PDB file of C-alpha atoms in Angstrom:
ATOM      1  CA  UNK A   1      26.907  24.993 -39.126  1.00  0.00           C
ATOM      2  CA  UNK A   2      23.206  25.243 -37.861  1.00  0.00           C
ATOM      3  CA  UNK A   3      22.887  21.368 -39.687  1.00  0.00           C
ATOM      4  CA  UNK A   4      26.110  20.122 -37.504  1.00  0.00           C
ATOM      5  CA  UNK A   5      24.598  21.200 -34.203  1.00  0.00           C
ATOM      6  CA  UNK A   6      20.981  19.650 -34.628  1.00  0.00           C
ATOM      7  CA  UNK A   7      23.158  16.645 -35.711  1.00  0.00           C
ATOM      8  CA  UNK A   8      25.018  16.464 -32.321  1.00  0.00           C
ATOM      9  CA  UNK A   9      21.853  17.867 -30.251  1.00  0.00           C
ATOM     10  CA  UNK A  10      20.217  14.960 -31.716  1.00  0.00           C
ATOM     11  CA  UNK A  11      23.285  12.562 -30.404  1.00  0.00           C
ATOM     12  CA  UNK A  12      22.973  13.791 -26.885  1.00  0.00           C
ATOM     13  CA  UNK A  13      19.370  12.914 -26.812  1.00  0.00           C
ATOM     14  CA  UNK A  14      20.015   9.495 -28.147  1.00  0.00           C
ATOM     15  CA  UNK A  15      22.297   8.959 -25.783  1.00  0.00           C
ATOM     16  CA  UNK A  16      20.314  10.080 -22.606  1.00  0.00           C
ATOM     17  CA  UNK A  17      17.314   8.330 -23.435  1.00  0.00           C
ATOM     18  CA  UNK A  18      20.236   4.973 -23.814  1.00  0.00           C
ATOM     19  CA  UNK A  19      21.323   5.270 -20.661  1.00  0.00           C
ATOM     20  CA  UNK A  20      18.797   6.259 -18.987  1.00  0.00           C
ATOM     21  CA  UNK A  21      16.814   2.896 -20.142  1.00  0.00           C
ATOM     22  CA  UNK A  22      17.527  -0.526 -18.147  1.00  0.00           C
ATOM     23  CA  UNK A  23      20.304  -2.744 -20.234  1.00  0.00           C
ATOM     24  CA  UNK A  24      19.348  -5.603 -22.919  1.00  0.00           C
ATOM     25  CA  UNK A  25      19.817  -9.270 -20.893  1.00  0.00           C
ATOM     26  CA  UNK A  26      23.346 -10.731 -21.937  1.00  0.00           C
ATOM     27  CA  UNK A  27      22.031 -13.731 -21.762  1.00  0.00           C
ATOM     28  CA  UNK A  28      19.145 -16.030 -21.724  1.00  0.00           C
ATOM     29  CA  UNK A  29      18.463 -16.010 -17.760  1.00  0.00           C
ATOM     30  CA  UNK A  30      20.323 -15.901 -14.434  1.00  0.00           C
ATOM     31  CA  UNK A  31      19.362 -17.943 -11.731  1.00  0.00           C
ATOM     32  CA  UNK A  32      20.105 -15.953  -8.109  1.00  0.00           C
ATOM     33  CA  UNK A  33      22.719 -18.326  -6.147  1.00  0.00           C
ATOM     34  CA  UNK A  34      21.072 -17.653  -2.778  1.00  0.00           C
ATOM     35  CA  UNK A  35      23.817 -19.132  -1.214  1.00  0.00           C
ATOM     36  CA  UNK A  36      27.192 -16.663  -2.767  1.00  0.00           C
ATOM     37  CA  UNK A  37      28.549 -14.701  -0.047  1.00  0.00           C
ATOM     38  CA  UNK A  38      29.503 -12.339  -3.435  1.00  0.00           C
ATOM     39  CA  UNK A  39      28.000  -9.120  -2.860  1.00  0.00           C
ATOM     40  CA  UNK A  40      26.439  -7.526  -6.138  1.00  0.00           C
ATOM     41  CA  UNK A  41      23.608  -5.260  -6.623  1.00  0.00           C
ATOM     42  CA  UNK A  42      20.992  -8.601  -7.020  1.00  0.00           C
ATOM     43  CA  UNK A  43      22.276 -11.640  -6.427  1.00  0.00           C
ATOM     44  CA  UNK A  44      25.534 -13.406  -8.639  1.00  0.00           C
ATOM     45  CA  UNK A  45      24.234 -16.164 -11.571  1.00  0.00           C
ATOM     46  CA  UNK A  46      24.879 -19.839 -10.698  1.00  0.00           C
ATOM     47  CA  UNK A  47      26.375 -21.487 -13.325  1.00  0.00           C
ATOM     48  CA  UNK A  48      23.294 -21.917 -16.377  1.00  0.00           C
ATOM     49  CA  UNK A  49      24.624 -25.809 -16.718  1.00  0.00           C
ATOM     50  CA  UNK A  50      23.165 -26.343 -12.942  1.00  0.00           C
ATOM     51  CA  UNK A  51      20.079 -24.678 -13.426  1.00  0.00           C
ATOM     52  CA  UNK A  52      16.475 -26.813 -13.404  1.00  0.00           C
ATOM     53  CA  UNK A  53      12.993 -26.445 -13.827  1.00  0.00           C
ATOM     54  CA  UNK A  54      12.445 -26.446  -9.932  1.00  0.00           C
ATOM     55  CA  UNK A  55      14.766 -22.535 -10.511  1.00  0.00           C
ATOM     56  CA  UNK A  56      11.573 -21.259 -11.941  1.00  0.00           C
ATOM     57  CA  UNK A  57       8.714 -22.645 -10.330  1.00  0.00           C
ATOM     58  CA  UNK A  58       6.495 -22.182  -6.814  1.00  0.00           C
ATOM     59  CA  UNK A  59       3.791 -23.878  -6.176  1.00  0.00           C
ATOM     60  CA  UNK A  60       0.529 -23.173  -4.043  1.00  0.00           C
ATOM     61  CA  UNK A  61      -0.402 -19.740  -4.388  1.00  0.00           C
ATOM     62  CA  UNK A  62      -4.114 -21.091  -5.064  1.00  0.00           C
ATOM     63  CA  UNK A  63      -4.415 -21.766  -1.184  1.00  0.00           C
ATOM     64  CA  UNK A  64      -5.933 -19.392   1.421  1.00  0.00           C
ATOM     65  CA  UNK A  65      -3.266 -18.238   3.614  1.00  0.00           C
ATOM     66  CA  UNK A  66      -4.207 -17.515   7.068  1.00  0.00           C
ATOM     67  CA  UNK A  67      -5.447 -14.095   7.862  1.00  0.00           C
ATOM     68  CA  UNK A  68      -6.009 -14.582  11.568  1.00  0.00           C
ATOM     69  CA  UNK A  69      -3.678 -11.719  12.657  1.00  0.00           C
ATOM     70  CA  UNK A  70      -4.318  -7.848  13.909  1.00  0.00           C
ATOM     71  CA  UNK A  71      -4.103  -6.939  10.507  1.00  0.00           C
ATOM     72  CA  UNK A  72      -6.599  -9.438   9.250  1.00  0.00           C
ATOM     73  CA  UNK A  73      -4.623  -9.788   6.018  1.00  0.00           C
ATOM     74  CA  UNK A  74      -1.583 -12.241   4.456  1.00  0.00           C
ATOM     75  CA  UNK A  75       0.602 -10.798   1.634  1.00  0.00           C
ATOM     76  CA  UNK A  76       2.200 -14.188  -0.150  1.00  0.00           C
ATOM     77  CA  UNK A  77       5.559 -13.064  -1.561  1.00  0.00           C
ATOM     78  CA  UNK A  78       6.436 -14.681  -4.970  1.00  0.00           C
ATOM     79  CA  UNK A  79       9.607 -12.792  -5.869  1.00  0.00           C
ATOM     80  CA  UNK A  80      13.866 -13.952  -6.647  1.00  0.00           C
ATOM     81  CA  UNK A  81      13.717 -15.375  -2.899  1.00  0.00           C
ATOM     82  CA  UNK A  82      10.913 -17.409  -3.408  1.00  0.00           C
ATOM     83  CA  UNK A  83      11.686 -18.363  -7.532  1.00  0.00           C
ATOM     84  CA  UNK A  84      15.565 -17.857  -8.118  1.00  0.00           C
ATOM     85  CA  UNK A  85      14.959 -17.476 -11.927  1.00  0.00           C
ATOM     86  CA  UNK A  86      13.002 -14.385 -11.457  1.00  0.00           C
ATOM     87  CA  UNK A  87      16.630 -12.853 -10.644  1.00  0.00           C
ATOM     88  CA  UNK A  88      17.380  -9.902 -13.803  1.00  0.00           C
ATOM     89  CA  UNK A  89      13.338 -10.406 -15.080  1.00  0.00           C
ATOM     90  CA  UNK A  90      12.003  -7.119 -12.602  1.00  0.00           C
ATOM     91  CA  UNK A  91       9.059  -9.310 -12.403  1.00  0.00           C
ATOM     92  CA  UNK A  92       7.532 -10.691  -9.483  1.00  0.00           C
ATOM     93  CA  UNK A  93       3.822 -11.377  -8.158  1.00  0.00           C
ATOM     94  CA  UNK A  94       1.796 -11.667  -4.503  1.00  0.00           C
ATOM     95  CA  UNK A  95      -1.075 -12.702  -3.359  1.00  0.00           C
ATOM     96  CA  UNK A  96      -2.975 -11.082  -0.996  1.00  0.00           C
ATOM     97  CA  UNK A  97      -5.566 -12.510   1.354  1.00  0.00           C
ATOM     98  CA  UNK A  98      -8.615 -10.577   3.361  1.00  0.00           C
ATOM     99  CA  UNK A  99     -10.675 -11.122   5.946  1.00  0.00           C
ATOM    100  CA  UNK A 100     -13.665  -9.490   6.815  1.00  0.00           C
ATOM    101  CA  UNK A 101     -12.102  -5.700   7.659  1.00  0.00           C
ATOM    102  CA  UNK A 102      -9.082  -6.523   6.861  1.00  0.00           C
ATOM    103  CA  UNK A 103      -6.031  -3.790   5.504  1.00  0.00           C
ATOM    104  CA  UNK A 104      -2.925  -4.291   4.203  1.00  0.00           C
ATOM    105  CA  UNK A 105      -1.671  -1.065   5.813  1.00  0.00           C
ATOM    106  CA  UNK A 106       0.302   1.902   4.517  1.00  0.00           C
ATOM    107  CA  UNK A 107       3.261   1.039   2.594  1.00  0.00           C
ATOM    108  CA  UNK A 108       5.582   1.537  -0.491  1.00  0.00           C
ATOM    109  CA  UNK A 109       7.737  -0.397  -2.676  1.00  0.00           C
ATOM    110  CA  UNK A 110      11.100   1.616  -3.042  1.00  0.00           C
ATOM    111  CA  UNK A 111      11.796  -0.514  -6.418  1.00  0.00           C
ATOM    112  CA  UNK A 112       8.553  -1.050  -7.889  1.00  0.00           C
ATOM    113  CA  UNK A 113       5.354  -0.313  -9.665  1.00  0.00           C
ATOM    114  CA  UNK A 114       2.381  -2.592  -8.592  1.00  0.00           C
ATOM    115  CA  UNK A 115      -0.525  -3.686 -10.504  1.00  0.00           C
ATOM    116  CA  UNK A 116      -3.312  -5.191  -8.427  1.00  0.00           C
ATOM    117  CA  UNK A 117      -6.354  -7.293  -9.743  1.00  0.00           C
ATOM    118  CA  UNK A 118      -9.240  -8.216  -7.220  1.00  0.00           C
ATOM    119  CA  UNK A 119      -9.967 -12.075  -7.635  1.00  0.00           C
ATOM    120  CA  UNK A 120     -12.521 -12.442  -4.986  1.00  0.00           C
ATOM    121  CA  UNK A 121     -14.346  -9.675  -2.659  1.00  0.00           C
ATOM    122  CA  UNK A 122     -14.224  -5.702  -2.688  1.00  0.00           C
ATOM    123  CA  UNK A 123     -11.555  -3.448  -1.605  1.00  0.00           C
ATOM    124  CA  UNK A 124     -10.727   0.272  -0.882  1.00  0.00           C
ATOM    125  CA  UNK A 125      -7.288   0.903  -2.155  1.00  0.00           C
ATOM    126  CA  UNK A 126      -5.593   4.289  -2.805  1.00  0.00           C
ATOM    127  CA  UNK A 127      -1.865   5.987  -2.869  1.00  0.00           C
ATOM    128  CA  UNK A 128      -0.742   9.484  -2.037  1.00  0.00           C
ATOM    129  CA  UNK A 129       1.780  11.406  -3.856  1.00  0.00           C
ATOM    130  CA  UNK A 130       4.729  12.944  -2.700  1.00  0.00           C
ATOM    131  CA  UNK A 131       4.839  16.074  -1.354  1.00  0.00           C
ATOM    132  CA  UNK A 132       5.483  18.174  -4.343  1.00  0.00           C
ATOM    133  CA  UNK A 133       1.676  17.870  -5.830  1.00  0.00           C
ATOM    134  CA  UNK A 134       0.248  18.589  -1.886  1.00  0.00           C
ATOM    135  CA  UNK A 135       0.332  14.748  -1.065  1.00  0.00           C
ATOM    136  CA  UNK A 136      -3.039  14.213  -3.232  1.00  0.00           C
ATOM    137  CA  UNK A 137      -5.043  11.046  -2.663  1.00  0.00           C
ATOM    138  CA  UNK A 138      -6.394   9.134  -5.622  1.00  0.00           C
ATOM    139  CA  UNK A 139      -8.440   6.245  -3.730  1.00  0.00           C
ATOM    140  CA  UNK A 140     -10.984   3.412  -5.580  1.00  0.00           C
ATOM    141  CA  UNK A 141     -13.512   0.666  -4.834  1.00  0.00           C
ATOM    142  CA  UNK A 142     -12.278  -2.189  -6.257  1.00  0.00           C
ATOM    143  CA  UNK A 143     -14.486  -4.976  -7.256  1.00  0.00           C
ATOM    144  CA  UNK A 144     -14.285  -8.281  -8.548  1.00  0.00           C
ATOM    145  CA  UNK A 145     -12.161  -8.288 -12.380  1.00  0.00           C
ATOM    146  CA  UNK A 146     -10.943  -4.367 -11.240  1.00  0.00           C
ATOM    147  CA  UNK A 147      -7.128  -3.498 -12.057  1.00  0.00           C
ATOM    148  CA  UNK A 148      -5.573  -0.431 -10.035  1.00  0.00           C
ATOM    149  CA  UNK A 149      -1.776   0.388 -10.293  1.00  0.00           C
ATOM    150  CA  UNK A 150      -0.285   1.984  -7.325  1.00  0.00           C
ATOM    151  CA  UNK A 151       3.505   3.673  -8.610  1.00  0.00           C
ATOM    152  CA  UNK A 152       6.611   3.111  -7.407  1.00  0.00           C
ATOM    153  CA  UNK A 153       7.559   4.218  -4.493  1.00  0.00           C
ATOM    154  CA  UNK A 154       4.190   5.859  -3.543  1.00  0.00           C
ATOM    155  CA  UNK A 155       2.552   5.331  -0.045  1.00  0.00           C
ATOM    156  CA  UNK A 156      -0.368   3.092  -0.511  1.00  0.00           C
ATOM    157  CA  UNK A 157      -3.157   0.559   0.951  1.00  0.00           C
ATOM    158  CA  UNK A 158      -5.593  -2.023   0.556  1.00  0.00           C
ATOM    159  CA  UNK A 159      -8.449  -2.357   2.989  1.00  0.00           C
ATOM    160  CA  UNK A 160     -11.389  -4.699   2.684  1.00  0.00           C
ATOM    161  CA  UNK A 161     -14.467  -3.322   4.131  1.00  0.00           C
ATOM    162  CA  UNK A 162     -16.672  -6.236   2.978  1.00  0.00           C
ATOM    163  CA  UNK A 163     -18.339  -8.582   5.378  1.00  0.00           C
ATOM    164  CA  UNK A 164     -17.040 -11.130   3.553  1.00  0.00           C
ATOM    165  CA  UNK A 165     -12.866 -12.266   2.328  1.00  0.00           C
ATOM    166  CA  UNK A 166     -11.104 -10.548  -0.702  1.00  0.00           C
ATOM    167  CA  UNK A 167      -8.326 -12.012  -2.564  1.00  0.00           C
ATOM    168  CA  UNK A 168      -6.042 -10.111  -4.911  1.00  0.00           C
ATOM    169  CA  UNK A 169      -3.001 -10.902  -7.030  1.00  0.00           C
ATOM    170  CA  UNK A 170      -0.255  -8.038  -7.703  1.00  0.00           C
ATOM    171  CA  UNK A 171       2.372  -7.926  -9.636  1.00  0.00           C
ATOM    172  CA  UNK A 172       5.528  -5.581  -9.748  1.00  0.00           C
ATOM    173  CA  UNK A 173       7.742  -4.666 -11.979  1.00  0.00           C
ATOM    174  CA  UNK A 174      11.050  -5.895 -10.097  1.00  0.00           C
ATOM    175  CA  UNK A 175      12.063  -8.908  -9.018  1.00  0.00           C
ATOM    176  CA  UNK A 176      12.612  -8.008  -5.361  1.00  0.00           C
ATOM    177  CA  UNK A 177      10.625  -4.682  -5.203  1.00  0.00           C
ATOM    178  CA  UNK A 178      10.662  -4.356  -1.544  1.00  0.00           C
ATOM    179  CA  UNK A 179       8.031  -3.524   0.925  1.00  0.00           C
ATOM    180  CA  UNK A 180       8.510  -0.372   3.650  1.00  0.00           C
ATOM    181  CA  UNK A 181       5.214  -0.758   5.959  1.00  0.00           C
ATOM    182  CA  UNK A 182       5.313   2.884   6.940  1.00  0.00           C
ATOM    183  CA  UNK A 183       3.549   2.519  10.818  1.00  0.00           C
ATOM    184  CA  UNK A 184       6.778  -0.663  11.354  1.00  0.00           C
ATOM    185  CA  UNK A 185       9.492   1.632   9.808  1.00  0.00           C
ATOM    186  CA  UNK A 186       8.789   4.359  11.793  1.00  0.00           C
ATOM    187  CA  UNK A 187       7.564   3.557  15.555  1.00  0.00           C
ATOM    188  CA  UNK A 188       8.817  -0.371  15.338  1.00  0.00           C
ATOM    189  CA  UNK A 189      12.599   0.937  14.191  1.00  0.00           C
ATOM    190  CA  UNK A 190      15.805  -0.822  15.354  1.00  0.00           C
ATOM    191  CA  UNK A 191      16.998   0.514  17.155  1.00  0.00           C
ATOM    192  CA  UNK A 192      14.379   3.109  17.913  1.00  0.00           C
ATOM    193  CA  UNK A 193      13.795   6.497  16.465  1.00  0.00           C
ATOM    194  CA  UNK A 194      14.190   9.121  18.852  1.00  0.00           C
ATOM    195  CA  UNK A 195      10.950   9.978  20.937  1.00  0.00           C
ATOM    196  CA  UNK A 196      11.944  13.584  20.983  1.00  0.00           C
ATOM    197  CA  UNK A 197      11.998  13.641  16.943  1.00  0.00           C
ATOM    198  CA  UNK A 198       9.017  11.669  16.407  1.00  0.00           C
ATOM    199  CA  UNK A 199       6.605  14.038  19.188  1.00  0.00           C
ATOM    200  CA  UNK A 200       8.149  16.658  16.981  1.00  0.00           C
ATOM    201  CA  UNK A 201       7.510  15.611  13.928  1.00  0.00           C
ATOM    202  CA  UNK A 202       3.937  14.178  14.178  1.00  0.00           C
ATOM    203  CA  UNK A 203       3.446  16.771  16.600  1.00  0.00           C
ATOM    204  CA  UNK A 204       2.200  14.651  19.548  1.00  0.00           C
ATOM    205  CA  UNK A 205       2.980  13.920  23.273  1.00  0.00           C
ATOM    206  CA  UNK A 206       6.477  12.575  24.031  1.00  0.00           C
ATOM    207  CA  UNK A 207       3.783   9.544  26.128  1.00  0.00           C
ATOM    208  CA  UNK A 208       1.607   8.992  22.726  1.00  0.00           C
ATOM    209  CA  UNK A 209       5.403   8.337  21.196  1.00  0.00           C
ATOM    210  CA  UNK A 210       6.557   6.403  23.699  1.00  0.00           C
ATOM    211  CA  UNK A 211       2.934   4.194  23.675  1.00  0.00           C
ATOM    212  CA  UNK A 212       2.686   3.827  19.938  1.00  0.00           C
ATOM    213  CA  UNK A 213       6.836   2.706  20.239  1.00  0.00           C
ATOM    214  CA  UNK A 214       5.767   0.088  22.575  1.00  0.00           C
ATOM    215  CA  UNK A 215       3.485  -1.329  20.324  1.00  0.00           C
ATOM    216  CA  UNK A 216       3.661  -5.144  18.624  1.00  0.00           C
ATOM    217  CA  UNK A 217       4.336  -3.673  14.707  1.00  0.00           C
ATOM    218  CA  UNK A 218       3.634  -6.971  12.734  1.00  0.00           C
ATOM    219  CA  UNK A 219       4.554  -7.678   9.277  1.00  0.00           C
ATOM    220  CA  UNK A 220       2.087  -9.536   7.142  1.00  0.00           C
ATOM    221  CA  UNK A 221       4.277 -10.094   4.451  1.00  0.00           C
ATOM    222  CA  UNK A 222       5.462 -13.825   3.935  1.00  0.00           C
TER     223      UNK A 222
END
């Protein structure tokens, strides 16, 4: 009897750890139709016979992108919008660009984990965890050749306190992670959040709310 239960026990963890892994591909790829007005969780496959070498290719992301913006920094997306064959991979890549003082400001990705290398320059990154282990931040001085991995879903920056421009490449482990630039999401919201809510919740002035509300909230994500 005592042999029959471990038997199932060890069944039922089988089968969690099975589904609660991603699935094997059915197939070799499947190129996103941008263009299907079918709604899926993705985007539908085209048909494979259509597909080309252009489906899985973007060129350029060895030019400076213009930084010239309040933020001082350019995130270059490289994801299933940009390369249609990254669609069922959860891969995708970015390039960030610095100037002097730059930050790419608090944010998370809701879908995935980012790696980050620093190509040119130093940086200050860092993430904060949720509120379960007291919002702790773990926060590093990147240098030329460093790696840092910020995990999913995490608030987390990038801020370039050199006198001179930083360049970075990240990639993430989905193929359209997402971005959530906390400051936009929250005083830049469409239509707005109320001002009553947000003076309560950040405990400030209803007139700081209504100021910081009024503000430009620009994305630097392209």
């Amino acid at each position: 009897m005592a042999a029959h239960f471990l038997f199932l026990a060890l069944i039922a963890l089988a089968s969690s750890h099975a589904i609660a892994s991603d699935p094997s591909q059915l197939q070799d790829f499947c190129v996103a139709d941008l263009k299907s007005n079918v709604l899926v969780n993705g985007f539908v496959c085209k048909d494979p016979k259509l597909a080309k070498a252009e489906d899985f290719f973007f060129y350029g992301l060895d030019k400076p992108r213009d930084t010239g913006n309040k933020l001082g920094s350019n995130v270059t997306q490289v994801n299933v919008n940009q390369i249609p064959g990254l669609n069922t991979l959860g891969i995708s890549l970015a390039r960030l660009d610095f100037a002097p003082y730059g930050v790419n400001p608090p944010h998370i990705h809701p879908r995935g984990t980012e790696i980050l290398t620093v190509l040119e320059g130093t940086l200050h990154v860092g993430f904060v965890t949720s509120n379960s282990p007291n919002n702790q931040l773990f926060t590093k001085v990147l240098n030329k050749g460093d790696v840092f991995v910020f995990p999913q879903g995490l608030i987390h920056f990038q801020f370039n306190y050199g006198k001179t421009n930083a360049v970075a490449i990240a990639a993430l482990s989905s193929q359209n992670p997402g971005v959530i630039t906390i400051a936009n999401a929250v005083f830049g919201a469409k239509p707005p959040i109320s001002d009553f809510v947000l003076a309560k919740a950040f405990q400030l002035d209803k007139k700081t709310v209504d100021w910081l509300q009024a503000q430009f909230w620009m994305d630097n994500n392209n």
